[in-house]
Coordinates of C-alpha atoms (C1' of nucleotides) in Angstrom, one line a residue:
Chain M
M9 CA 19.3 55.0 -34.2
G10 CA 16.2 56.1 -32.3
K11 CA 14.1 53.5 -34.1
R12 CA 15.7 50.7 -32.1
P13 CA 13.5 49.1 -29.5
R14 CA 14.4 50.1 -26.0
I15 CA 13.0 47.0 -24.4
Q16 CA 15.2 43.9 -24.6
Q17 CA 13.9 41.6 -27.2
F18 CA 14.7 38.0 -28.0
A19 CA 15.5 37.2 -31.6
P20 CA 14.4 33.6 -32.5
Y21 CA 16.9 31.0 -33.4
E22 CA 17.0 27.3 -34.2
I23 CA 19.6 24.7 -33.4
W24 CA 20.7 22.1 -36.0
G25 CA 22.2 19.0 -34.5
R26 CA 22.4 17.2 -31.2
E27 CA 25.0 17.3 -28.5
I28 CA 26.0 21.0 -28.8
E29 CA 27.9 22.1 -25.8
A30 CA 26.0 24.2 -23.3
D31 CA 28.5 27.1 -23.5
A32 CA 27.8 27.5 -27.3
I33 CA 24.1 27.6 -26.7
R34 CA 24.5 30.1 -23.9
Q35 CA 26.5 32.3 -26.2
M36 CA 23.9 32.1 -28.9
D37 CA 21.1 32.9 -26.3
N38 CA 23.1 36.0 -25.3
A39 CA 23.6 37.1 -28.9
C40 CA 19.8 36.9 -29.5
T41 CA 19.2 39.3 -26.6
L42 CA 21.1 42.2 -28.4
P43 CA 18.7 45.0 -29.4
I44 CA 20.0 44.8 -33.0
S45 CA 19.4 41.0 -33.3
I46 CA 16.7 39.8 -35.8
Q47 CA 17.3 36.1 -36.1
G48 CA 20.0 33.5 -35.3
A49 CA 20.9 29.9 -36.2
L50 CA 23.3 27.4 -34.6
M51 CA 25.0 24.9 -36.9
P52 CA 25.6 21.3 -35.9
D53 CA 29.4 21.8 -35.6
A54 CA 29.0 24.6 -33.1
H55 CA 31.3 25.2 -30.1
M56 CA 32.3 28.0 -27.9
G57 CA 34.2 31.0 -29.4
Y58 CA 34.7 34.7 -28.5
G59 CA 31.3 36.5 -28.4
L60 CA 29.4 34.4 -30.9
P61 CA 30.1 30.7 -30.9
I62 CA 31.9 29.1 -33.8
G63 CA 29.1 27.7 -36.0
G64 CA 26.9 30.6 -35.0
V65 CA 24.9 32.6 -37.5
L66 CA 23.4 36.0 -36.6
A67 CA 21.3 38.4 -38.6
V68 CA 21.2 42.0 -37.2
K69 CA 19.9 45.3 -38.3
D70 CA 22.1 48.2 -39.5
A71 CA 25.2 47.0 -37.6
V72 CA 28.2 44.7 -37.7
I73 CA 29.7 42.8 -34.8
P74 CA 33.4 42.2 -35.3
Y75 CA 33.5 39.1 -33.0
A76 CA 30.5 37.7 -34.9
V77 CA 32.7 37.7 -38.1
G78 CA 35.6 36.2 -36.2
V79 CA 39.2 36.9 -35.5
D80 CA 40.3 35.3 -38.8
I81 CA 38.2 37.6 -41.1
A82 CA 37.3 35.9 -44.3
C83 CA 38.8 32.5 -43.3
R84 CA 38.1 30.4 -46.3
V85 CA 38.5 27.1 -48.1
K86 CA 39.4 26.5 -51.7
M87 CA 39.4 23.3 -53.8
S88 CA 41.1 22.9 -57.2
V89 CA 40.3 19.7 -59.1
L90 CA 43.4 18.8 -61.1
D91 CA 44.0 17.5 -64.6
L92 CA 46.1 14.7 -63.2
A93 CA 44.7 11.2 -62.8
F94 CA 44.4 10.1 -59.2
D95 CA 46.4 6.9 -60.0
R96 CA 49.4 9.0 -60.8
F97 CA 49.3 10.6 -57.4
E98 CA 48.9 7.2 -55.7
A99 CA 51.9 5.8 -57.6
L100 CA 54.3 8.5 -56.6
Q101 CA 53.5 10.9 -53.8
E102 CA 56.9 12.5 -53.4
P103 CA 56.5 15.3 -56.0
F104 CA 53.1 16.2 -54.3
R105 CA 54.7 16.4 -50.9
A106 CA 57.4 18.6 -52.3
A107 CA 54.8 20.8 -53.9
L108 CA 53.0 21.3 -50.6
E109 CA 56.3 21.9 -48.8
Q110 CA 57.4 24.5 -51.4
G111 CA 54.1 26.0 -52.5
T112 CA 53.1 27.5 -49.1
R113 CA 54.3 28.2 -45.6
F114 CA 52.8 27.4 -42.3
G115 CA 53.2 28.9 -38.9
M116 CA 52.2 32.0 -37.0
G117 CA 54.0 35.1 -38.4
E118 CA 55.3 33.2 -41.5
S119 CA 55.9 35.4 -44.5
F120 CA 57.9 35.7 -47.7
K121 CA 60.8 38.0 -47.9
R122 CA 60.2 38.3 -51.7
P123 CA 56.4 38.8 -51.7
H124 CA 54.1 37.3 -54.4
N125 CA 52.4 39.8 -56.7
H126 CA 48.6 40.0 -56.8
R127 CA 46.2 42.6 -58.0
V128 CA 44.6 42.8 -54.5
M129 CA 47.8 44.7 -53.5
D130 CA 46.9 47.4 -56.1
E131 CA 43.6 48.1 -54.3
D132 CA 43.2 51.1 -51.9
W133 CA 44.8 50.1 -48.6
T134 CA 44.9 53.8 -47.4
F135 CA 41.3 54.4 -46.4
C136 CA 42.1 54.1 -42.7
P137 CA 45.4 54.1 -40.7
T138 CA 44.9 50.6 -39.3
V139 CA 44.6 49.0 -42.8
K140 CA 47.3 51.2 -44.2
G141 CA 49.8 50.1 -41.5
L142 CA 49.1 46.5 -42.3
K143 CA 49.6 46.5 -46.1
D144 CA 53.3 45.5 -46.0
K145 CA 52.7 42.6 -43.6
A146 CA 49.7 41.5 -45.7
W147 CA 51.8 41.6 -48.9
Q148 CA 54.6 39.5 -47.3
Q149 CA 52.1 37.0 -46.0
L150 CA 50.4 36.4 -49.4
G151 CA 50.6 32.7 -50.1
T152 CA 50.9 31.6 -46.4
S153 CA 48.7 29.1 -44.6
G154 CA 49.0 30.2 -41.0
S155 CA 48.4 27.7 -38.1
G156 CA 45.6 26.2 -36.0
N157 CA 43.2 24.2 -38.1
H158 CA 44.6 25.6 -41.4
F159 CA 45.9 23.0 -43.9
A160 CA 46.9 22.3 -47.5
E161 CA 46.2 18.8 -48.7
F162 CA 45.8 16.5 -51.7
G163 CA 43.0 14.0 -51.8
L164 CA 40.6 11.9 -53.7
L165 CA 37.4 13.6 -54.9
T166 CA 34.7 11.2 -55.7
L167 CA 31.7 12.0 -57.8
S168 CA 29.0 9.4 -57.9
A169 CA 27.0 11.4 -60.5
A170 CA 27.8 14.0 -63.1
E171 CA 28.2 17.4 -61.4
M172 CA 29.8 20.7 -61.9
G173 CA 30.6 19.8 -65.5
L174 CA 32.5 16.7 -64.4
E175 CA 31.8 13.1 -65.3
P176 CA 31.3 10.7 -62.4
G177 CA 34.6 9.2 -61.2
N178 CA 37.7 9.8 -59.2
Y179 CA 39.7 13.0 -59.3
L180 CA 42.8 14.3 -57.7
A181 CA 42.1 17.6 -55.9
L182 CA 44.0 20.2 -53.8
L183 CA 42.1 21.6 -50.8
T184 CA 43.4 24.5 -48.7
H185 CA 42.1 26.3 -45.6
S186 CA 43.6 29.7 -44.8
G187 CA 42.5 33.2 -44.1
S188 CA 43.5 36.8 -43.8
R189 CA 46.5 36.0 -41.6
G190 CA 48.1 38.7 -39.5
A191 CA 46.4 41.6 -41.2
G192 CA 42.9 40.2 -40.6
A193 CA 43.7 39.4 -37.0
A194 CA 45.0 42.9 -36.4
I195 CA 41.9 44.4 -38.0
A196 CA 39.6 42.2 -36.0
K197 CA 41.4 43.2 -32.8
H198 CA 41.3 46.9 -33.6
Y199 CA 37.6 47.1 -34.4
S200 CA 36.4 44.7 -31.6
T201 CA 38.2 46.9 -29.1
L202 CA 36.7 50.0 -30.7
A203 CA 33.2 48.4 -30.7
R204 CA 33.6 47.6 -27.0
R205 CA 34.6 51.1 -26.2
L206 CA 31.6 52.5 -28.1
H207 CA 29.3 50.3 -26.0
P208 CA 30.2 50.8 -22.4
E209 CA 26.6 50.1 -21.5
L210 CA 26.8 46.4 -22.4
P211 CA 27.0 44.0 -19.5
K212 CA 30.1 41.9 -19.2
H213 CA 28.5 38.8 -20.8
L214 CA 27.6 40.8 -23.9
S215 CA 30.7 43.0 -24.2
D216 CA 32.4 40.6 -26.7
L217 CA 29.3 41.1 -28.9
A218 CA 29.7 44.9 -29.1
W219 CA 28.8 46.2 -32.5
L220 CA 29.5 49.0 -34.9
D221 CA 26.7 51.0 -36.5
L222 CA 26.7 50.8 -40.3
D223 CA 25.4 54.4 -40.5
R224 CA 28.5 55.7 -38.7
S225 CA 32.1 56.0 -40.0
E226 CA 33.5 53.3 -37.7
G227 CA 31.1 50.7 -39.0
L228 CA 31.6 51.7 -42.6
E229 CA 35.3 51.6 -42.1
Y230 CA 35.2 48.1 -40.6
W231 CA 32.9 46.9 -43.4
K232 CA 35.4 48.2 -46.0
A233 CA 38.3 46.6 -44.2
M234 CA 36.4 43.3 -43.9
E235 CA 35.6 43.2 -47.6
L236 CA 39.2 44.0 -48.4
M237 CA 40.2 41.1 -46.2
G238 CA 37.7 39.0 -48.1
R239 CA 39.5 39.7 -51.4
Y240 CA 42.9 39.4 -49.7
S241 CA 42.0 36.0 -48.3
S242 CA 40.8 34.9 -51.7
A243 CA 44.1 36.1 -53.2
N244 CA 46.0 34.2 -50.6
H245 CA 44.4 31.0 -51.7
D246 CA 44.9 32.0 -55.3
I247 CA 48.7 32.3 -54.7
I248 CA 48.8 29.0 -52.7
H249 CA 47.1 27.1 -55.5
Q250 CA 49.1 28.7 -58.2
S251 CA 52.4 28.0 -56.4
V252 CA 51.6 24.4 -55.5
L253 CA 50.2 23.5 -58.9
S254 CA 53.1 25.2 -60.7
H255 CA 55.6 22.9 -58.8
L256 CA 53.7 20.0 -60.3
G257 CA 53.1 21.4 -63.8
A258 CA 49.4 20.7 -63.1
V259 CA 46.4 22.7 -64.1
S260 CA 43.0 22.9 -62.4
V261 CA 39.9 22.0 -64.4
L262 CA 37.5 23.3 -61.7
T263 CA 37.8 25.5 -58.6
L264 CA 35.4 26.0 -55.7
E265 CA 35.8 28.3 -52.7
N266 CA 33.9 30.0 -50.0
H267 CA 34.3 32.1 -46.9
H268 CA 33.1 30.8 -43.6
N269 CA 34.0 33.8 -41.4
F270 CA 32.3 36.8 -42.8
A271 CA 29.2 39.1 -42.9
W272 CA 26.9 39.7 -45.8
K273 CA 24.0 41.9 -46.6
M274 CA 21.0 39.8 -47.2
Q275 CA 17.3 40.3 -47.9
C276 CA 15.2 38.9 -45.1
G277 CA 11.5 39.2 -46.0
D278 CA 11.1 42.9 -46.9
E279 CA 14.1 44.2 -44.9
E280 CA 17.8 44.1 -45.5
V281 CA 19.8 42.5 -42.7
I282 CA 23.5 41.9 -42.0
V283 CA 24.1 38.1 -41.7
H284 CA 27.2 37.1 -39.8
R285 CA 28.5 33.6 -40.4
K286 CA 31.2 32.7 -37.9
G287 CA 32.4 29.2 -38.8
A288 CA 29.4 28.6 -41.1
T289 CA 29.2 27.9 -44.8
P290 CA 27.0 30.1 -47.1
A291 CA 24.2 27.8 -48.3
D292 CA 22.0 29.9 -50.4
R293 CA 19.9 27.9 -52.8
G294 CA 22.0 26.4 -55.6
V295 CA 25.3 27.8 -54.2
L296 CA 28.3 25.4 -54.0
G297 CA 30.5 25.1 -50.9
V298 CA 33.2 23.0 -49.4
I299 CA 32.9 21.5 -45.9
P300 CA 36.1 19.8 -44.8
G301 CA 36.2 17.2 -42.1
S302 CA 39.6 16.7 -40.5
M303 CA 43.1 15.6 -41.6
A304 CA 41.9 12.0 -41.9
T305 CA 38.2 12.1 -42.3
P306 CA 36.2 13.1 -45.4
G307 CA 35.1 16.5 -46.5
F308 CA 32.2 17.3 -48.8
V309 CA 31.3 19.5 -51.7
V310 CA 27.7 20.7 -51.0
R311 CA 25.0 22.6 -52.8
G312 CA 22.9 25.0 -50.6
L313 CA 19.2 24.4 -50.2
G314 CA 18.5 28.0 -49.2
N315 CA 16.9 27.2 -45.8
T316 CA 15.9 30.6 -44.5
R317 CA 15.3 29.3 -41.0
A318 CA 19.1 28.7 -41.0
L319 CA 19.7 32.0 -42.7
N320 CA 20.9 30.1 -45.7
S321 CA 23.8 28.6 -43.8
A322 CA 25.4 25.2 -43.0
A323 CA 28.3 23.8 -40.9
H324 CA 31.8 24.7 -41.9
G325 CA 33.4 21.4 -40.7
A326 CA 33.2 18.6 -38.2
G327 CA 33.7 20.9 -35.2
R328 CA 35.9 20.3 -32.3
K329 CA 34.6 18.0 -29.6
M330 CA 37.4 18.8 -27.2
S331 CA 39.9 21.6 -26.6
R332 CA 43.4 21.7 -28.0
N333 CA 44.9 21.1 -24.6
A334 CA 42.6 18.2 -23.9
A335 CA 43.5 16.6 -27.3
I336 CA 47.3 16.9 -26.6
K337 CA 46.8 15.4 -23.2
Q338 CA 44.6 12.5 -24.3
F339 CA 46.3 11.4 -27.5
S340 CA 49.8 10.3 -28.4
R341 CA 51.7 10.3 -31.8
K342 CA 51.1 6.6 -31.8
D343 CA 47.4 7.0 -31.5
L344 CA 47.5 9.5 -34.4
N345 CA 49.7 7.3 -36.6
R346 CA 47.4 4.4 -36.0
F347 CA 44.4 6.4 -37.1
L348 CA 46.3 7.8 -40.2
E349 CA 47.4 4.4 -41.2
K350 CA 43.8 3.0 -40.9
K351 CA 42.6 5.8 -43.2
G352 CA 45.5 5.6 -45.6
V353 CA 46.5 9.2 -45.0
T354 CA 50.1 10.5 -45.1
L355 CA 50.7 13.4 -42.8
V356 CA 53.5 15.8 -43.6
S357 CA 53.2 17.8 -40.4
A358 CA 50.7 18.8 -37.7
G359 CA 50.3 19.2 -34.0
L360 CA 48.5 16.6 -31.8
D361 CA 45.9 19.3 -31.1
E362 CA 44.6 18.6 -34.6
V363 CA 44.1 14.9 -34.3
P364 CA 41.0 13.7 -36.0
M365 CA 39.8 12.1 -32.8
A366 CA 39.4 15.6 -31.3
Y367 CA 36.7 16.4 -33.9
K368 CA 33.1 15.4 -34.0
D369 CA 32.0 12.7 -36.6
I370 CA 31.7 14.6 -39.9
L371 CA 29.2 12.0 -41.3
D372 CA 27.0 12.7 -38.3
I373 CA 27.3 16.4 -38.8
M374 CA 26.3 16.0 -42.5
A375 CA 23.3 13.8 -41.5
Q376 CA 22.1 16.6 -39.1
Q377 CA 22.0 19.2 -41.9
K378 CA 20.2 17.4 -44.7
D379 CA 17.7 20.3 -44.8
L380 CA 20.5 22.8 -45.2
V381 CA 22.7 21.4 -48.0
E382 CA 22.8 18.4 -50.4
T383 CA 26.1 16.5 -50.8
I384 CA 27.3 16.3 -54.4
A385 CA 30.9 15.0 -53.9
R386 CA 33.1 13.5 -51.3
F387 CA 36.8 14.4 -50.7
D388 CA 39.1 12.0 -48.8
P389 CA 42.4 13.6 -47.7
K390 CA 45.5 11.6 -48.7
L391 CA 48.5 13.8 -48.2
V392 CA 48.1 16.5 -45.5
K393 CA 50.2 19.4 -44.3
M394 CA 49.4 21.6 -41.3
A395 CA 51.6 23.8 -39.0
E396 CA 54.2 22.1 -36.9
P397 CA 53.4 21.6 -33.3
D398 CA 55.7 24.4 -32.2
G399 CA 53.7 26.8 -34.4
K400 CA 56.1 26.9 -37.3
G401 CA 55.6 25.1 -40.6
R402 CA 59.0 24.1 -41.7
R403 CA 60.7 20.9 -40.8
K404 CA 63.5 21.6 -38.4
Q405 CA 64.9 18.1 -38.5
K406 CA 65.8 15.8 -41.3
R407 CA 62.9 13.4 -41.6
Chain L
dA6 C1' 43.2 32.5 -35.3
dT7 C1' 47.5 35.7 -34.4
dG8 C1' 53.1 36.8 -32.4
dT9 C1' 55.7 39.2 -29.0
dC10 C1' 50.1 44.7 -25.2
dC11 C1' 47.6 43.7 -19.4

DNA sequence: ATGTCC
């Protein structure tokens, strides 16, 4: 790679939104000093992460940065609009709760002893030892939702105008947030360690931004693994939606989905670049995406405006405004229940670290990215399941 | 985000 500039250059980047924590800006500054960096962008929901901040977008030349994709490779959201009237859901929520309980599993390490079948498991998982060794785990985790900010929920989708082939009105929708689970995490760990080892010259503040060259076998192997995790994560959501809907005998009339932790090849002027979006929604012109809020605040279906200054990206959610530990310290179950009641949301399970009050105001975030996406529908969560506070997903006690 | 490797 002799063509790379030897002198440290600073790639330009713009910030969307106000009140972004200084640590996230410092991380983005750092990322833009890498010799491979071409352009960056910081989304309004940004906060600190490993290497690149969550809500960070980075275009680089001929390389991929594992920690700029993220630990949960291909973390993704999917919405199914159902053929059931919202009124029916409101009248009797119990079958829907049962469908969430039985259709997926939450918690770190959760899996199925009798794995689901999906054609993604027929793909080549043998192209490298790391991926090969993860195939069985991946198979057993198909259809699981994990932990952290992941969820499965029913809610009210409101269209104020005809869109996506749907008439204006109220719809019942299923929204899920999951990713590539243990397999993706292990791949992320393996290749970020490898990248760091291949770049001993990087100073400490840049070591988590170590990259893999895409003209070398390590980079090509990571890229292949990342893309497989992309299809695996999509399959994971497929299974979750299939399972949940089959418990209800419901059919989807429309599905929407997008990654928000991934890297893409993108034409940038007359050169091809690698665009990493780590907690950022693809927002190419005309492309639909889903930006969830929190368990009790709205999410939005959006259409990208293709703003190249933001590398065709947008926020991926409300963004945390405090750490998990701070949220647990500051808020009680009573505080949470009061908030849920006010918003008319039934919570099946979740930890206090996910309280809506720990997130920025999603309406504010949307207002700050009007030049990145247009809003075409609103989704209000009504029945929400997340991982139990102890990290598991199943109820241990009779409720 | 993930189990069980600093």
